[in-house]
Amino acid sequence: MKTSLRSKPKPNSPVKRSSLYRGEEPTKMKRQLTITTEPIDEGGLLGMRSMSGGMGAAVYFAGVVRATEENRSIKAIEYEAYGRMAEHQFHLLFDEMEKRWPIESVRLVHRIGAVKVGEPSLWVEVITPHRGESFAACQWLIDEMKRVVPIWKKILA
Amino acid sequence: MRVTITFFSYFKELTGCAQASETLPSGSTLGDLQKQLAVRFPRLAAMQNSTLIAVGVEYQGRGYLLKEGDEVSLFPPVQGG
């Protein structure tokens, strides 16, 4: 892969009208990436979960906008993405996950635009045979996302 | 050689624009472009060490040799999630 996940930066078929990207790539690991201005429907996502008989672990994570940032009350966070590059970088991360862990499925939704306090801005689910792999892969994906995927936030006080 | 530059996040406020274009001699690198931009946009110069640079959808280092029509993006450290 051209981009080294460790050495580089230091630091489609639309379903919803406002989705910037929603799609899967034909690989062994099922992957679904959604970058959208729409609120994240956690209940709907859980309802669409699909696991084969050999899978025993589904870990999901929701990142929610806190009411304070740096000890100041806030109203919301506005997320901005470089959409085309964000999509590409997410898929590089998914490629790497597929090499590292026996993952059946990964689903990730990142909201952009203004997200109010208490609302989720990120939702990730990883399905594997055992819990250790799911926890490790989910945490790795979020850590790497925060390092390489071009999404920024602006506090709305 | 002419390249376009897109700024993201607060780099748009530092430069006062979302996009710009620059003309450079052939054989120029991203580092050369960054120096040229620092002259044109002095507020960007202070951010040089933390600036991330991409060409198209790939991150590139300062030694990357620019080509005619390259789409360069400059932005601060990412903050998703």
Short mmCIF file of C-alpha atoms in Angstrom, two decimals:
data_model
loop_
_atom_site.label_atom_id
_atom_site.label_comp_id
_atom_site.label_asym_id
_atom_site.label_seq_id
_atom_site.Cartn_x
_atom_site.Cartn_y
_atom_site.Cartn_z
CA MET A 1 0.00 0.00 0.00
CA LYS A 2 1.32 3.42 -0.86
CA THR A 3 0.44 5.03 2.43
CA SER A 4 2.30 3.57 5.36
CA LEU A 5 -0.12 3.52 8.25
CA ARG A 6 2.70 4.02 10.74
CA SER A 7 5.11 6.36 9.04
CA LYS A 8 2.77 8.83 7.37
CA PRO A 9 1.17 11.74 8.97
CA LYS A 10 2.32 12.38 12.40
CA PRO A 11 0.04 13.68 14.20
CA ASN A 12 -21.69 3.73 -3.79
CA SER A 13 -24.85 3.76 -3.91
CA PRO A 14 -26.46 6.53 -1.96
CA VAL A 15 -29.31 5.52 0.28
CA LYS A 16 -30.07 8.75 2.06
CA ARG A 17 -30.41 12.03 0.27
CA SER A 18 -27.65 13.72 2.22
CA SER A 19 -25.22 10.79 2.41
CA LEU A 20 -21.87 11.73 0.95
CA TYR A 21 -20.79 8.14 0.67
CA ARG A 22 -22.34 4.78 1.37
CA GLY A 23 -21.00 1.59 -0.06
CA GLU A 24 -19.26 -1.75 0.16
CA GLU A 25 -16.26 -3.22 -1.60
CA PRO A 26 -16.22 -6.83 -2.78
CA THR A 27 -13.79 -8.36 -0.31
CA LYS A 28 -14.02 -11.25 2.11
CA MET A 29 -14.58 -8.94 5.05
CA LYS A 30 -17.90 -7.19 4.66
CA ARG A 31 -17.45 -3.45 5.00
CA GLN A 32 -19.95 -0.66 5.12
CA LEU A 33 -18.87 2.96 5.35
CA THR A 34 -21.27 5.85 5.68
CA ILE A 35 -20.28 9.49 5.92
CA THR A 36 -23.45 11.45 6.33
CA THR A 37 -25.08 14.63 7.53
CA GLU A 38 -28.06 12.62 8.80
CA PRO A 39 -28.40 11.69 12.51
CA ILE A 40 -26.99 8.25 13.29
CA ASP A 41 -29.83 5.77 13.85
CA GLU A 42 -28.25 3.41 16.38
CA GLY A 43 -31.41 1.33 16.76
CA GLY A 44 -31.71 0.91 13.03
CA LEU A 45 -28.06 -0.08 12.70
CA LEU A 46 -28.39 -2.69 15.46
CA GLY A 47 -31.52 -4.02 13.79
CA MET A 48 -29.61 -4.56 10.54
CA ARG A 49 -26.86 -6.61 12.22
CA SER A 50 -25.97 -9.77 10.34
CA MET A 51 -23.74 -12.51 11.80
CA SER A 52 -22.98 -15.98 10.47
CA GLY A 53 -22.95 -19.06 12.72
CA GLY A 54 -19.21 -18.99 13.32
CA MET A 55 -19.25 -15.48 14.74
CA GLY A 56 -19.50 -15.03 18.51
CA ALA A 57 -18.58 -11.40 19.11
CA ALA A 58 -20.15 -8.14 17.99
CA VAL A 59 -18.52 -5.08 19.52
CA TYR A 60 -19.91 -1.68 18.77
CA PHE A 61 -18.85 1.79 19.85
CA ALA A 62 -20.71 5.06 19.77
CA GLY A 63 -18.78 8.31 20.08
CA VAL A 64 -21.11 10.95 21.56
CA VAL A 65 -20.63 14.72 21.68
CA ARG A 66 -19.83 15.77 25.26
CA ALA A 67 -21.44 18.80 26.89
CA THR A 68 -18.04 20.30 27.69
CA GLU A 69 -14.78 20.74 25.84
CA GLU A 70 -11.72 21.98 27.73
CA ASN A 71 -13.95 22.84 30.73
CA ARG A 72 -16.27 25.01 28.63
CA SER A 73 -19.93 24.28 27.95
CA ILE A 74 -20.67 23.73 24.29
CA LYS A 75 -23.80 23.34 22.18
CA ALA A 76 -22.51 21.18 19.39
CA ILE A 77 -19.52 20.14 17.32
CA GLU A 78 -19.37 20.81 13.62
CA TYR A 79 -17.51 18.13 11.67
CA GLU A 80 -15.91 18.78 8.30
CA ALA A 81 -14.51 16.06 6.04
CA TYR A 82 -12.43 15.90 2.90
CA GLY A 83 -14.92 13.31 1.70
CA ARG A 84 -13.08 11.61 -1.16
CA MET A 85 -9.88 11.24 0.81
CA ALA A 86 -11.69 10.23 4.01
CA GLU A 87 -13.39 7.42 2.12
CA HIS A 88 -10.07 6.28 0.65
CA GLN A 89 -8.26 6.39 3.99
CA PHE A 90 -11.05 4.48 5.73
CA HIS A 91 -10.75 1.74 3.11
CA LEU A 92 -6.98 1.56 3.62
CA LEU A 93 -7.68 1.02 7.33
CA PHE A 94 -10.29 -1.64 6.54
CA ASP A 95 -7.71 -3.40 4.30
CA GLU A 96 -5.26 -3.44 7.17
CA MET A 97 -7.89 -4.70 9.64
CA GLU A 98 -8.70 -7.55 7.30
CA LYS A 99 -5.05 -8.62 7.33
CA ARG A 100 -4.73 -8.41 11.11
CA TRP A 101 -7.93 -9.99 12.47
CA PRO A 102 -10.50 -12.62 11.36
CA ILE A 103 -13.25 -10.07 10.86
CA GLU A 104 -16.51 -11.01 9.19
CA SER A 105 -17.92 -7.52 9.08
CA VAL A 106 -17.10 -3.91 9.88
CA ARG A 107 -19.62 -1.10 9.75
CA LEU A 108 -18.70 2.52 10.38
CA VAL A 109 -20.85 5.63 10.30
CA HIS A 110 -19.34 9.09 10.75
CA ARG A 111 -21.60 12.07 10.89
CA ILE A 112 -20.50 15.42 9.51
CA GLY A 113 -22.05 18.86 9.88
CA ALA A 114 -23.33 20.11 13.24
CA VAL A 115 -23.85 17.38 15.84
CA LYS A 116 -25.58 18.48 19.06
CA VAL A 117 -24.43 17.57 22.55
CA GLY A 118 -25.62 14.07 23.46
CA GLU A 119 -25.87 12.90 19.86
CA PRO A 120 -23.51 10.32 18.36
CA SER A 121 -20.98 11.52 15.81
CA LEU A 122 -19.40 8.09 15.25
CA TRP A 123 -20.71 4.53 15.29
CA VAL A 124 -18.50 1.50 14.67
CA GLU A 125 -19.29 -2.21 14.77
CA VAL A 126 -16.86 -5.10 14.35
CA ILE A 127 -17.92 -8.76 14.16
CA THR A 128 -15.44 -11.57 14.77
CA PRO A 129 -15.47 -15.15 16.14
CA HIS A 130 -14.21 -14.09 19.61
CA ARG A 131 -14.42 -10.96 21.76
CA GLY A 132 -10.69 -10.22 22.00
CA GLU A 133 -10.42 -9.70 18.25
CA SER A 134 -13.49 -7.49 18.11
CA PHE A 135 -12.37 -5.25 20.96
CA ALA A 136 -8.83 -4.95 19.59
CA ALA A 137 -9.91 -4.30 16.01
CA CYS A 138 -12.55 -1.74 17.00
CA GLN A 139 -10.12 0.20 19.17
CA TRP A 140 -7.39 0.06 16.53
CA LEU A 141 -9.74 1.35 13.85
CA ILE A 142 -10.85 4.33 15.94
CA ASP A 143 -7.28 5.16 17.00
CA GLU A 144 -6.06 5.05 13.40
CA MET A 145 -9.06 7.01 12.15
CA LYS A 146 -8.12 9.81 14.53
CA ARG A 147 -4.62 9.79 13.04
CA VAL A 148 -5.16 9.57 9.29
CA VAL A 149 -8.77 10.16 8.20
CA PRO A 150 -9.23 13.81 7.16
CA ILE A 151 -12.11 14.87 9.37
CA TRP A 152 -11.95 17.94 11.59
CA LYS A 153 -14.14 19.39 14.28
CA LYS A 154 -15.09 22.90 15.27
CA ILE A 155 -16.65 23.68 18.62
CA LEU A 156 -19.99 25.50 18.52
CA ALA A 157 -20.39 27.20 21.91
CA MET B 1 3.79 24.04 -13.89
CA ARG B 2 0.51 24.93 -12.24
CA VAL B 3 -1.03 23.14 -9.26
CA THR B 4 -4.18 23.75 -7.27
CA ILE B 5 -4.26 23.84 -3.48
CA THR B 6 -7.29 23.20 -1.28
CA PHE B 7 -7.32 24.23 2.37
CA PHE B 8 -9.37 22.47 5.01
CA SER B 9 -10.51 23.23 8.55
CA TYR B 10 -9.09 26.40 10.11
CA PHE B 11 -6.50 26.68 7.37
CA LYS B 12 -9.29 28.32 5.37
CA GLU B 13 -9.45 31.07 7.98
CA LEU B 14 -5.65 31.40 8.09
CA THR B 15 -5.46 31.86 4.32
CA GLY B 16 -8.80 33.60 3.79
CA CYS B 17 -9.69 31.19 1.00
CA ALA B 18 -10.65 27.57 0.40
CA GLN B 19 -8.63 27.16 -2.78
CA ALA B 20 -5.65 28.70 -4.49
CA SER B 21 -3.33 27.93 -7.38
CA GLU B 22 0.40 28.34 -7.71
CA THR B 23 2.86 28.26 -10.57
CA LEU B 24 6.21 26.60 -9.92
CA PRO B 25 9.21 25.58 -12.03
CA SER B 26 9.30 21.93 -13.12
CA GLY B 27 11.14 19.73 -10.65
CA SER B 28 9.58 21.52 -7.69
CA THR B 29 8.63 19.55 -4.61
CA LEU B 30 5.86 19.85 -2.08
CA GLY B 31 8.43 21.46 0.20
CA ASP B 32 9.05 24.14 -2.43
CA LEU B 33 5.32 24.71 -2.72
CA GLN B 34 4.97 24.99 1.04
CA LYS B 35 7.71 27.67 1.13
CA GLN B 36 5.98 29.58 -1.66
CA LEU B 37 2.66 29.38 0.16
CA ALA B 38 4.27 30.58 3.40
CA VAL B 39 5.26 33.81 1.61
CA ARG B 40 1.80 34.28 0.13
CA PHE B 41 -0.03 33.27 3.33
CA PRO B 42 2.19 34.27 6.29
CA ARG B 43 -0.33 32.95 8.86
CA LEU B 44 0.12 29.50 7.36
CA ALA B 45 3.87 29.64 7.89
CA ALA B 46 3.53 29.26 11.66
CA MET B 47 1.71 25.96 11.12
CA GLN B 48 4.33 24.42 8.82
CA ASN B 49 5.53 21.73 11.20
CA SER B 50 2.06 20.40 11.95
CA THR B 51 0.66 20.76 8.44
CA LEU B 52 -0.47 17.55 6.73
CA ILE B 53 -0.22 17.44 2.95
CA ALA B 54 -2.01 15.22 0.47
CA VAL B 55 -1.90 14.97 -3.29
CA GLY B 56 -5.20 13.62 -4.51
CA VAL B 57 -6.30 11.21 -1.77
CA GLU B 58 -2.83 10.11 -0.61
CA TYR B 59 -0.60 11.65 2.04
CA GLN B 60 2.76 12.77 0.65
CA GLY B 61 5.99 13.99 2.15
CA ARG B 62 7.77 17.29 1.45
CA GLY B 63 10.07 15.56 -1.07
CA TYR B 64 7.22 14.60 -3.41
CA LEU B 65 7.89 15.84 -6.95
CA LEU B 66 4.97 17.87 -8.17
CA LYS B 67 3.38 17.33 -11.56
CA GLU B 68 1.32 19.65 -13.73
CA GLY B 69 -2.28 19.70 -12.53
CA ASP B 70 -1.65 18.06 -9.17
CA GLU B 71 -4.44 18.60 -6.65
CA VAL B 72 -2.72 19.40 -3.38
CA SER B 73 -4.51 19.64 -0.05
CA LEU B 74 -3.17 21.27 3.11
CA PHE B 75 -4.76 20.74 6.48
CA PRO B 76 -4.10 20.62 10.23
CA PRO B 77 -3.96 17.37 12.24
CA VAL B 78 -7.17 15.39 11.84
CA GLN B 79 -9.76 15.12 14.64
CA GLY B 80 -12.46 12.66 13.64
CA GLY B 81 -14.68 10.76 16.05
#
